[in-house]
PDB file of C-alpha atoms in Angstrom:
ATOM      1  CA  MET A   1      34.752  14.554-104.039  1.00  0.00           C
ATOM      2  CA  MET A   2      33.697  17.528-106.185  1.00  0.00           C
ATOM      3  CA  LEU A   3      35.700  20.014-104.100  1.00  0.00           C
ATOM      4  CA  ASP A   4      38.880  18.096-104.880  1.00  0.00           C
ATOM      5  CA  LYS A   5      38.598  19.242-108.494  1.00  0.00           C
ATOM      6  CA  ILE A   6      38.829  22.894-107.471  1.00  0.00           C
ATOM      7  CA  ASN A   7      42.413  23.375-106.420  1.00  0.00           C
ATOM      8  CA  LEU A   8      43.292  26.185-104.021  1.00  0.00           C
ATOM      9  CA  PRO A   9      47.015  26.225-103.251  1.00  0.00           C
ATOM     10  CA  PHE A  10      48.234  26.015 -99.680  1.00  0.00           C
ATOM     11  CA  ASN A  11      49.457  29.220 -98.075  1.00  0.00           C
ATOM     12  CA  GLN A  12      52.678  29.330 -96.058  1.00  0.00           C
ATOM     13  CA  THR A  13      50.851  28.636 -92.786  1.00  0.00           C
ATOM     14  CA  THR A  14      49.381  25.390 -94.101  1.00  0.00           C
ATOM     15  CA  LEU A  15      52.719  24.331 -95.573  1.00  0.00           C
ATOM     16  CA  ALA A  16      54.343  24.961 -92.183  1.00  0.00           C
ATOM     17  CA  ALA A  17      51.614  22.909 -90.489  1.00  0.00           C
ATOM     18  CA  GLN A  18      52.372  19.993 -92.825  1.00  0.00           C
ATOM     19  CA  ARG A  19      55.941  19.989 -91.517  1.00  0.00           C
ATOM     20  CA  SER A  20      54.987  20.516 -87.871  1.00  0.00           C
ATOM     21  CA  PRO A  21      55.727  17.552 -85.560  1.00  0.00           C
ATOM     22  CA  GLY A  22      52.479  18.017 -83.596  1.00  0.00           C
ATOM     23  CA  LYS A  23      50.040  17.796 -86.479  1.00  0.00           C
ATOM     24  CA  ASP A  24      48.280  14.472 -85.797  1.00  0.00           C
ATOM     25  CA  ARG A  25      44.563  14.597 -85.038  1.00  0.00           C
ATOM     26  CA  ARG A  26      44.830  13.215 -81.501  1.00  0.00           C
ATOM     27  CA  SER A  27      47.164  16.055 -80.539  1.00  0.00           C
ATOM     28  CA  LEU A  28      44.737  18.632 -81.916  1.00  0.00           C
ATOM     29  CA  ASP A  29      41.808  16.996 -80.130  1.00  0.00           C
ATOM     30  CA  PHE A  30      43.811  17.190 -76.913  1.00  0.00           C
ATOM     31  CA  ILE A  31      44.459  20.918 -77.417  1.00  0.00           C
ATOM     32  CA  ALA A  32      40.720  21.503 -77.832  1.00  0.00           C
ATOM     33  CA  LEU A  33      40.048  19.412 -74.721  1.00  0.00           C
ATOM     34  CA  VAL A  34      42.557  21.422 -72.661  1.00  0.00           C
ATOM     35  CA  TYR A  35      40.894  24.644 -73.810  1.00  0.00           C
ATOM     36  CA  ALA A  36      37.318  23.486 -73.172  1.00  0.00           C
ATOM     37  CA  PHE A  37      38.024  21.950 -69.754  1.00  0.00           C
ATOM     38  CA  SER A  38      40.072  24.879 -68.407  1.00  0.00           C
ATOM     39  CA  ASP A  39      37.558  27.437 -69.710  1.00  0.00           C
ATOM     40  CA  MET A  40      34.621  25.531 -68.200  1.00  0.00           C
ATOM     41  CA  ILE A  41      36.253  25.148 -64.778  1.00  0.00           C
ATOM     42  CA  LEU A  42      37.576  28.702 -64.494  1.00  0.00           C
ATOM     43  CA  SER A  43      34.397  30.387 -65.739  1.00  0.00           C
ATOM     44  CA  TRP A  44      32.345  28.239 -63.316  1.00  0.00           C
ATOM     45  CA  ILE A  45      34.555  29.347 -60.415  1.00  0.00           C
ATOM     46  CA  LEU A  46      34.248  33.005 -61.400  1.00  0.00           C
ATOM     47  CA  ASN A  47      30.486  32.711 -61.834  1.00  0.00           C
ATOM     48  CA  SER A  48      29.625  30.554 -58.816  1.00  0.00           C
ATOM     49  CA  VAL A  49      32.258  31.479 -56.241  1.00  0.00           C
ATOM     50  CA  PHE A  50      33.000  35.113 -57.108  1.00  0.00           C
ATOM     51  CA  LYS A  51      29.414  35.806 -58.286  1.00  0.00           C
ATOM     52  CA  LEU A  52      30.418  37.398 -61.577  1.00  0.00           C
ATOM     53  CA  ASP A  53      27.806  37.578 -64.316  1.00  0.00           C
ATOM     54  CA  PHE A  54      27.952  34.939 -67.059  1.00  0.00           C
ATOM     55  CA  ILE A  55      29.519  37.183 -69.723  1.00  0.00           C
ATOM     56  CA  SER A  56      32.181  38.674 -67.445  1.00  0.00           C
ATOM     57  CA  ALA A  57      33.084  35.261 -66.024  1.00  0.00           C
ATOM     58  CA  HIS A  58      33.642  33.726 -69.443  1.00  0.00           C
ATOM     59  CA  LEU A  59      35.567  36.700 -70.831  1.00  0.00           C
ATOM     60  CA  ILE A  60      37.845  36.888 -67.786  1.00  0.00           C
ATOM     61  CA  ALA A  61      38.402  33.132 -68.048  1.00  0.00           C
ATOM     62  CA  TYR A  62      39.546  33.591 -71.636  1.00  0.00           C
ATOM     63  CA  ILE A  63      42.575  35.614 -70.481  1.00  0.00           C
ATOM     64  CA  PRO A  64      44.523  32.840 -68.683  1.00  0.00           C
ATOM     65  CA  VAL A  65      42.939  30.064 -70.767  1.00  0.00           C
ATOM     66  CA  SER A  66      44.223  31.546 -74.030  1.00  0.00           C
ATOM     67  CA  PHE A  67      47.798  31.678 -72.738  1.00  0.00           C
ATOM     68  CA  LEU A  68      47.511  28.143 -71.335  1.00  0.00           C
ATOM     69  CA  THR A  69      46.142  26.712 -74.588  1.00  0.00           C
ATOM     70  CA  VAL A  70      48.759  28.348 -76.811  1.00  0.00           C
ATOM     71  CA  TRP A  71      51.542  27.341 -74.418  1.00  0.00           C
ATOM     72  CA  PHE A  72      50.266  23.765 -74.454  1.00  0.00           C
ATOM     73  CA  ALA A  73      50.151  23.691 -78.273  1.00  0.00           C
ATOM     74  CA  LEU A  74      53.674  25.088 -78.610  1.00  0.00           C
ATOM     75  CA  LYS A  75      55.481  23.358 -75.757  1.00  0.00           C
ATOM     76  CA  LYS A  76      53.662  20.078 -75.177  1.00  0.00           C
ATOM     77  CA  ILE A  77      52.288  19.257 -78.635  1.00  0.00           C
ATOM     78  CA  ARG A  78      55.373  20.856 -80.239  1.00  0.00           C
ATOM     79  CA  MET A  79      53.541  22.766 -82.947  1.00  0.00           C
ATOM     80  CA  THR A  80      55.544  25.620 -84.439  1.00  0.00           C
ATOM     81  CA  PRO A  81      54.305  29.243 -84.285  1.00  0.00           C
ATOM     82  CA  SER A  82      54.305  29.401 -88.097  1.00  0.00           C
ATOM     83  CA  ALA A  83      52.013  26.356 -88.258  1.00  0.00           C
ATOM     84  CA  LEU A  84      49.470  28.246 -86.148  1.00  0.00           C
ATOM     85  CA  GLY A  85      49.583  31.438 -88.202  1.00  0.00           C
ATOM     86  CA  MET A  86      51.852  33.181 -85.687  1.00  0.00           C
ATOM     87  CA  ASN A  87      54.988  33.540 -87.802  1.00  0.00           C
ATOM     88  CA  PRO A  88      57.538  35.476 -85.681  1.00  0.00           C
ATOM     89  CA  ARG A  89      58.648  37.413 -88.773  1.00  0.00           C
ATOM     90  CA  THR A  90      55.128  38.782 -89.212  1.00  0.00           C
ATOM     91  CA  SER A  91      54.796  39.726 -85.513  1.00  0.00           C
ATOM     92  CA  LEU A  92      51.680  41.720 -84.635  1.00  0.00           C
ATOM     93  CA  LYS A  93      51.818  44.193 -87.541  1.00  0.00           C
ATOM     94  CA  PRO A  94      48.595  42.964 -89.243  1.00  0.00           C
ATOM     95  CA  TYR A  95      46.590  43.229 -85.995  1.00  0.00           C
ATOM     96  CA  LEU A  96      45.848  46.971 -86.160  1.00  0.00           C
ATOM     97  CA  PRO A  97      44.582  46.931 -89.787  1.00  0.00           C
ATOM     98  CA  GLY A  98      42.178  44.156 -88.768  1.00  0.00           C
ATOM     99  CA  VAL A  99      40.967  46.271 -85.854  1.00  0.00           C
ATOM    100  CA  LEU A 100      40.482  49.318 -88.089  1.00  0.00           C
ATOM    101  CA  LEU A 101      38.474  47.374 -90.673  1.00  0.00           C
ATOM    102  CA  ALA A 102      36.128  46.063 -87.971  1.00  0.00           C
ATOM    103  CA  VAL A 103      35.666  49.521 -86.451  1.00  0.00           C
ATOM    104  CA  LEU A 104      34.934  51.120 -89.831  1.00  0.00           C
ATOM    105  CA  SER A 105      32.457  48.353 -90.694  1.00  0.00           C
ATOM    106  CA  LEU A 106      30.550  48.752 -87.431  1.00  0.00           C
ATOM    107  CA  VAL A 107      30.549  52.544 -87.566  1.00  0.00           C
ATOM    108  CA  LEU A 108      29.097  52.358 -91.091  1.00  0.00           C
ATOM    109  CA  ILE A 109      26.275  50.025 -90.012  1.00  0.00           C
ATOM    110  CA  TRP A 110      25.591  52.017 -86.836  1.00  0.00           C
ATOM    111  CA  CYS A 111      25.437  55.334 -88.741  1.00  0.00           C
ATOM    112  CA  LEU A 112      23.128  53.914 -91.419  1.00  0.00           C
ATOM    113  CA  LEU A 113      20.716  52.710 -88.740  1.00  0.00           C
ATOM    114  CA  TRP A 114      20.929  55.953 -86.778  1.00  0.00           C
ATOM    115  CA  ILE A 115      20.318  58.145 -89.837  1.00  0.00           C
ATOM    116  CA  SER A 116      17.376  55.979 -90.921  1.00  0.00           C
ATOM    117  CA  GLY A 117      15.821  55.992 -87.447  1.00  0.00           C
ATOM    118  CA  GLY A 118      16.627  52.353 -86.815  1.00  0.00           C
ATOM    119  CA  LEU A 119      18.316  53.135 -83.514  1.00  0.00           C
ATOM    120  CA  SER A 120      18.648  55.816 -80.872  1.00  0.00           C
ATOM    121  CA  PHE A 121      21.420  56.168 -78.343  1.00  0.00           C
ATOM    122  CA  SER A 122      22.496  57.831 -75.125  1.00  0.00           C
ATOM    123  CA  TRP A 123      25.710  57.893 -73.126  1.00  0.00           C
ATOM    124  CA  SER A 124      25.801  55.440 -70.264  1.00  0.00           C
ATOM    125  CA  LYS A 125      25.290  56.998 -66.834  1.00  0.00           C
ATOM    126  CA  ASP A 126      26.600  54.024 -64.865  1.00  0.00           C
ATOM    127  CA  LEU A 127      29.686  53.028 -66.846  1.00  0.00           C
ATOM    128  CA  ASN A 128      31.999  50.726 -64.889  1.00  0.00           C
ATOM    129  CA  ARG A 129      35.432  51.693 -66.212  1.00  0.00           C
ATOM    130  CA  THR A 130      37.239  48.855 -64.453  1.00  0.00           C
ATOM    131  CA  LEU A 131      34.845  46.306 -65.914  1.00  0.00           C
ATOM    132  CA  LEU A 132      35.124  47.980 -69.322  1.00  0.00           C
ATOM    133  CA  PHE A 133      38.899  47.468 -69.253  1.00  0.00           C
ATOM    134  CA  ILE A 134      38.462  43.840 -68.171  1.00  0.00           C
ATOM    135  CA  LEU A 135      36.006  43.307 -71.035  1.00  0.00           C
ATOM    136  CA  LEU A 136      38.579  44.773 -73.431  1.00  0.00           C
ATOM    137  CA  LEU A 137      41.204  42.262 -72.300  1.00  0.00           C
ATOM    138  CA  GLY A 138      38.619  39.481 -72.358  1.00  0.00           C
ATOM    139  CA  PHE A 139      37.469  40.216 -75.900  1.00  0.00           C
ATOM    140  CA  ILE A 140      41.064  40.480 -77.121  1.00  0.00           C
ATOM    141  CA  CYS A 141      41.673  36.960 -75.811  1.00  0.00           C
ATOM    142  CA  GLN A 142      38.243  35.647 -76.837  1.00  0.00           C
ATOM    143  CA  GLY A 143      38.595  36.790 -80.438  1.00  0.00           C
ATOM    144  CA  PHE A 144      42.109  35.393 -80.608  1.00  0.00           C
ATOM    145  CA  MET A 145      41.100  32.036 -79.109  1.00  0.00           C
ATOM    146  CA  GLU A 146      38.175  31.523 -81.493  1.00  0.00           C
ATOM    147  CA  GLU A 147      40.482  32.242 -84.423  1.00  0.00           C
ATOM    148  CA  PHE A 148      43.228  30.067 -82.951  1.00  0.00           C
ATOM    149  CA  LEU A 149      40.834  27.119 -82.657  1.00  0.00           C
ATOM    150  CA  CYS A 150      38.687  27.585 -85.771  1.00  0.00           C
ATOM    151  CA  ARG A 151      41.257  28.933 -88.208  1.00  0.00           C
ATOM    152  CA  GLY A 152      44.682  28.155 -86.723  1.00  0.00           C
ATOM    153  CA  LEU A 153      43.808  24.539 -85.888  1.00  0.00           C
ATOM    154  CA  LEU A 154      40.601  23.362 -87.570  1.00  0.00           C
ATOM    155  CA  GLN A 155      40.886  25.098 -90.947  1.00  0.00           C
ATOM    156  CA  THR A 156      44.561  24.294 -91.393  1.00  0.00           C
ATOM    157  CA  GLN A 157      44.193  20.625 -90.480  1.00  0.00           C
ATOM    158  CA  LEU A 158      41.115  20.204 -92.676  1.00  0.00           C
ATOM    159  CA  ALA A 159      43.091  21.745 -95.532  1.00  0.00           C
ATOM    160  CA  ILE A 160      45.934  19.258 -95.089  1.00  0.00           C
ATOM    161  CA  ARG A 161      43.523  16.322 -95.204  1.00  0.00           C
ATOM    162  CA  PHE A 162      40.824  17.422 -97.650  1.00  0.00           C
ATOM    163  CA  GLY A 163      42.048  20.519 -99.497  1.00  0.00           C
ATOM    164  CA  MET A 164      41.848  24.247 -98.873  1.00  0.00           C
ATOM    165  CA  LEU A 165      38.415  24.938-100.376  1.00  0.00           C
ATOM    166  CA  PHE A 166      36.835  22.131 -98.351  1.00  0.00           C
ATOM    167  CA  ALA A 167      38.522  23.485 -95.214  1.00  0.00           C
ATOM    168  CA  ILE A 168      37.289  27.032 -95.788  1.00  0.00           C
ATOM    169  CA  LEU A 169      33.684  25.978 -96.415  1.00  0.00           C
ATOM    170  CA  VAL A 170      33.377  23.354 -93.675  1.00  0.00           C
ATOM    171  CA  ASN A 171      35.161  25.522 -91.118  1.00  0.00           C
ATOM    172  CA  SER A 172      32.729  28.369 -91.868  1.00  0.00           C
ATOM    173  CA  LEU A 173      29.768  26.034 -91.398  1.00  0.00           C
ATOM    174  CA  VAL A 174      31.123  24.737 -88.084  1.00  0.00           C
ATOM    175  CA  PHE A 175      31.710  28.309 -86.886  1.00  0.00           C
ATOM    176  CA  GLY A 176      28.093  29.218 -87.622  1.00  0.00           C
ATOM    177  CA  LEU A 177      26.655  26.111 -85.968  1.00  0.00           C
ATOM    178  CA  LEU A 178      28.632  26.845 -82.791  1.00  0.00           C
ATOM    179  CA  HIS A 179      26.358  29.893 -82.344  1.00  0.00           C
ATOM    180  CA  VAL A 180      23.048  28.112 -82.960  1.00  0.00           C
ATOM    181  CA  SER A 181      22.242  27.846 -79.224  1.00  0.00           C
ATOM    182  CA  ASN A 182      22.860  31.538 -78.458  1.00  0.00           C
ATOM    183  CA  ASN A 183      20.061  33.592 -76.931  1.00  0.00           C
ATOM    184  CA  SER A 184      17.470  34.680 -79.545  1.00  0.00           C
ATOM    185  CA  ALA A 185      19.334  32.866 -82.328  1.00  0.00           C
ATOM    186  CA  SER A 186      17.421  32.633 -85.608  1.00  0.00           C
ATOM    187  CA  LEU A 187      17.865  31.406 -89.148  1.00  0.00           C
ATOM    188  CA  ILE A 188      19.302  34.735 -90.273  1.00  0.00           C
ATOM    189  CA  SER A 189      21.639  35.006 -87.266  1.00  0.00           C
ATOM    190  CA  VAL A 190      23.080  31.535 -87.917  1.00  0.00           C
ATOM    191  CA  SER A 191      23.267  32.223 -91.664  1.00  0.00           C
ATOM    192  CA  ASN A 192      25.086  35.491 -91.011  1.00  0.00           C
ATOM    193  CA  THR A 193      27.485  33.773 -88.620  1.00  0.00           C
ATOM    194  CA  ILE A 194      28.279  31.185 -91.288  1.00  0.00           C
ATOM    195  CA  LEU A 195      28.945  34.064 -93.686  1.00  0.00           C
ATOM    196  CA  ASN A 196      31.097  35.732 -91.031  1.00  0.00           C
ATOM    197  CA  GLY A 197      32.988  32.472 -90.666  1.00  0.00           C
ATOM    198  CA  LEU A 198      33.575  32.490 -94.425  1.00  0.00           C
ATOM    199  CA  VAL A 199      34.900  36.048 -94.188  1.00  0.00           C
ATOM    200  CA  PHE A 200      37.232  35.081 -91.327  1.00  0.00           C
ATOM    201  CA  SER A 201      38.422  31.981 -93.178  1.00  0.00           C
ATOM    202  CA  LEU A 202      39.209  33.978 -96.317  1.00  0.00           C
ATOM    203  CA  MET A 203      40.990  36.617 -94.242  1.00  0.00           C
ATOM    204  CA  TYR A 204      43.107  33.930 -92.604  1.00  0.00           C
ATOM    205  CA  TYR A 205      43.876  32.301 -95.940  1.00  0.00           C
ATOM    206  CA  TYR A 206      44.708  35.545 -97.752  1.00  0.00           C
ATOM    207  CA  HIS A 207      46.728  37.322 -95.048  1.00  0.00           C
ATOM    208  CA  ASP A 208      48.432  34.042 -94.125  1.00  0.00           C
ATOM    209  CA  ASN A 209      48.479  34.845 -90.399  1.00  0.00           C
ATOM    210  CA  ILE A 210      46.139  34.800 -87.439  1.00  0.00           C
ATOM    211  CA  TRP A 211      46.732  38.388 -86.342  1.00  0.00           C
ATOM    212  CA  PHE A 212      44.634  40.263 -88.919  1.00  0.00           C
ATOM    213  CA  VAL A 213      41.519  38.143 -88.432  1.00  0.00           C
ATOM    214  CA  ALA A 214      41.996  38.026 -84.640  1.00  0.00           C
ATOM    215  CA  GLY A 215      42.182  41.831 -84.593  1.00  0.00           C
ATOM    216  CA  PHE A 216      39.013  42.078 -86.680  1.00  0.00           C
ATOM    217  CA  HIS A 217      37.127  39.533 -84.564  1.00  0.00           C
ATOM    218  CA  SER A 218      38.095  41.015 -81.186  1.00  0.00           C
ATOM    219  CA  ALA A 219      37.476  44.610 -82.260  1.00  0.00           C
ATOM    220  CA  TRP A 220      34.089  43.716 -83.749  1.00  0.00           C
ATOM    221  CA  ASN A 221      32.874  42.155 -80.492  1.00  0.00           C
ATOM    222  CA  PHE A 222      34.328  44.818 -78.196  1.00  0.00           C
ATOM    223  CA  VAL A 223      33.121  47.823 -80.198  1.00  0.00           C
ATOM    224  CA  LEU A 224      29.696  46.282 -80.817  1.00  0.00           C
ATOM    225  CA  GLY A 225      29.120  45.395 -77.153  1.00  0.00           C
ATOM    226  CA  PRO A 226      31.034  47.407 -74.525  1.00  0.00           C
ATOM    227  CA  ILE A 227      31.350  50.516 -76.741  1.00  0.00           C
ATOM    228  CA  LEU A 228      28.091  50.792 -78.722  1.00  0.00           C
ATOM    229  CA  GLY A 229      25.973  48.964 -76.149  1.00  0.00           C
ATOM    230  CA  ILE A 230      24.484  46.376 -78.514  1.00  0.00           C
ATOM    231  CA  ALA A 231      24.142  42.657 -77.817  1.00  0.00           C
ATOM    232  CA  VAL A 232      26.994  40.523 -79.170  1.00  0.00           C
ATOM    233  CA  SER A 233      25.525  37.403 -80.776  1.00  0.00           C
ATOM    234  CA  GLY A 234      22.499  37.608 -78.498  1.00  0.00           C
ATOM    235  CA  MET A 235      24.463  38.406 -75.332  1.00  0.00           C
ATOM    236  CA  PRO A 236      23.920  41.814 -73.653  1.00  0.00           C
ATOM    237  CA  MET A 237      26.929  43.425 -72.006  1.00  0.00           C
ATOM    238  CA  PRO A 238      27.216  44.125 -68.250  1.00  0.00           C
ATOM    239  CA  THR A 239      28.495  47.651 -68.964  1.00  0.00           C
ATOM    240  CA  SER A 240      28.978  49.838 -72.033  1.00  0.00           C
ATOM    241  CA  LEU A 241      30.117  53.319 -73.004  1.00  0.00           C
ATOM    242  CA  MET A 242      26.931  53.961 -74.982  1.00  0.00           C
ATOM    243  CA  VAL A 243      23.409  52.566 -74.808  1.00  0.00           C
ATOM    244  CA  SER A 244      22.008  51.941 -78.287  1.00  0.00           C
ATOM    245  CA  SER A 245      18.296  51.130 -78.515  1.00  0.00           C
ATOM    246  CA  LEU A 246      17.257  49.310 -81.696  1.00  0.00           C
ATOM    247  CA  ASP A 247      13.808  49.974 -83.181  1.00  0.00           C
ATOM    248  CA  PRO A 248      11.865  46.649 -83.137  1.00  0.00           C
ATOM    249  CA  ASP A 249      10.075  47.665 -86.352  1.00  0.00           C
ATOM    250  CA  LYS A 250      13.431  47.701 -88.162  1.00  0.00           C
ATOM    251  CA  ALA A 251      14.829  44.524 -86.640  1.00  0.00           C
ATOM    252  CA  PHE A 252      15.175  43.024 -90.128  1.00  0.00           C
ATOM    253  CA  TRP A 253      17.973  45.505 -90.788  1.00  0.00           C
ATOM    254  CA  SER A 254      19.458  45.834 -87.293  1.00  0.00           C
ATOM    255  CA  GLY A 255      19.088  42.319 -85.912  1.00  0.00           C
ATOM    256  CA  GLY A 256      16.866  43.350 -82.994  1.00  0.00           C
ATOM    257  CA  ILE A 257      17.606  41.895 -79.575  1.00  0.00           C
ATOM    258  CA  TYR A 258      20.198  39.479 -80.992  1.00  0.00           C
ATOM    259  CA  GLY A 259      22.318  42.390 -82.217  1.00  0.00           C
ATOM    260  CA  PHE A 260      23.705  43.420 -85.582  1.00  0.00           C
ATOM    261  CA  GLU A 261      24.736  39.867 -86.478  1.00  0.00           C
ATOM    262  CA  ALA A 262      21.070  38.941 -87.038  1.00  0.00           C
ATOM    263  CA  GLY A 263      20.456  41.931 -89.311  1.00  0.00           C
ATOM    264  CA  PHE A 264      20.402  42.185 -93.088  1.00  0.00           C
ATOM    265  CA  LEU A 265      22.965  44.990 -93.056  1.00  0.00           C
ATOM    266  CA  VAL A 266      25.520  42.511 -91.713  1.00  0.00           C
ATOM    267  CA  THR A 267      24.423  40.084 -94.441  1.00  0.00           C
ATOM    268  CA  LEU A 268      25.242  42.724 -97.060  1.00  0.00           C
ATOM    269  CA  LEU A 269      28.541  43.615 -95.373  1.00  0.00           C
ATOM    270  CA  SER A 270      29.564  39.956 -95.223  1.00  0.00           C
ATOM    271  CA  LEU A 271      28.723  39.408 -98.887  1.00  0.00           C
ATOM    272  CA  VAL A 272      30.805  42.444 -99.838  1.00  0.00           C
ATOM    273  CA  LEU A 273      33.766  41.213 -97.778  1.00  0.00           C
ATOM    274  CA  VAL A 274      33.467  37.687 -99.199  1.00  0.00           C
ATOM    275  CA  THR A 275      33.500  39.154-102.713  1.00  0.00           C
ATOM    276  CA  VAL A 276      36.461  41.436-101.993  1.00  0.00           C
ATOM    277  CA  TYR A 277      38.513  38.684-100.396  1.00  0.00           C
ATOM    278  CA  GLY A 278      37.502  36.233-103.099  1.00  0.00           C
ATOM    279  CA  VAL A 279      38.969  38.596-105.697  1.00  0.00           C
ATOM    280  CA  LEU A 280      42.083  39.217-103.576  1.00  0.00           C
ATOM    281  CA  VAL A 281      42.653  35.475-103.160  1.00  0.00           C
ATOM    282  CA  ALA A 282      42.143  34.899-106.891  1.00  0.00           C
ATOM    283  CA  LYS A 283      44.681  37.598-107.748  1.00  0.00           C
ATOM    284  CA  LYS A 284      47.218  36.486-105.147  1.00  0.00           C
ATOM    285  CA  TYR A 285      47.236  32.865-106.311  1.00  0.00           C
ATOM    286  CA  GLY A 286      46.742  33.523-110.020  1.00  0.00           C
ATOM    287  CA  LEU A 287      43.353  31.810-110.142  1.00  0.00           C
ATOM    288  CA  LEU A 288      41.896  34.320-112.607  1.00  0.00           C
ATOM    289  CA  LYS A 289      44.640  33.621-115.159  1.00  0.00           C
ATOM    290  CA  ARG A 290      44.287  29.882-114.603  1.00  0.00           C
ATOM    291  CA  SER A 291      40.519  29.905-115.199  1.00  0.00           C
ATOM    292  CA  GLY A 292      40.925  32.070-118.291  1.00  0.00           C
TER     293      GLY A 292
END
């Protein structure tokens, strides 16, 4: 395999996963099954019985489901926190920097579109503050769970079996394809999501913990949707602090009805972040000296 010839060293998380007693593939498949089944059942109950909208039902379901899935991985499968990128010595310190980077990135894109006439906005007149708080909790858990599954489990286990570079690339592709059935998905939205997956994978690899990338992911979705009032991966929010209207004539840049993630500005942002993290990874692991 060509990727085998390009050696990226394991980070401490992957090394810990190699030593973890619950690392076999059947155990990991069972974790994913527990997550999928509990999320499906709980979100169906919230949607059908309690008549919550689709987005709210799924985000609320993420709150207990995330705790259940992590508990199952730690207690029943006997994976260690370090093997999942949750090293107790690191704690939650990297979470806030991840949040800040996401906020700054979105504010930059939003301001560029606003200044160029690509969007207009108003303050919401029917903001549901209780629902806004629930969405905050839901997106915190949703961002964490996607990183837990895609980076903490899938990327790490692929790295153990096939090497780190293979894991980063394949995991990014899988992450993008998981969004192919979203409302108004397009070639550029899926391509951008694959690029976003590459950014997340590099963040996870470089920072060697799940907290930074989980903070970035959750903050991106919450600020984009319930704060700015823009669709998150094609999904409009049930309530938002602001209402941002995107100009259809500039959908190439903004992403149109799908949201920023289908816009070329996010393509540029993702390429910048991939480049920055590529350089950081190369410096951290001495790859520049090795290639020279």
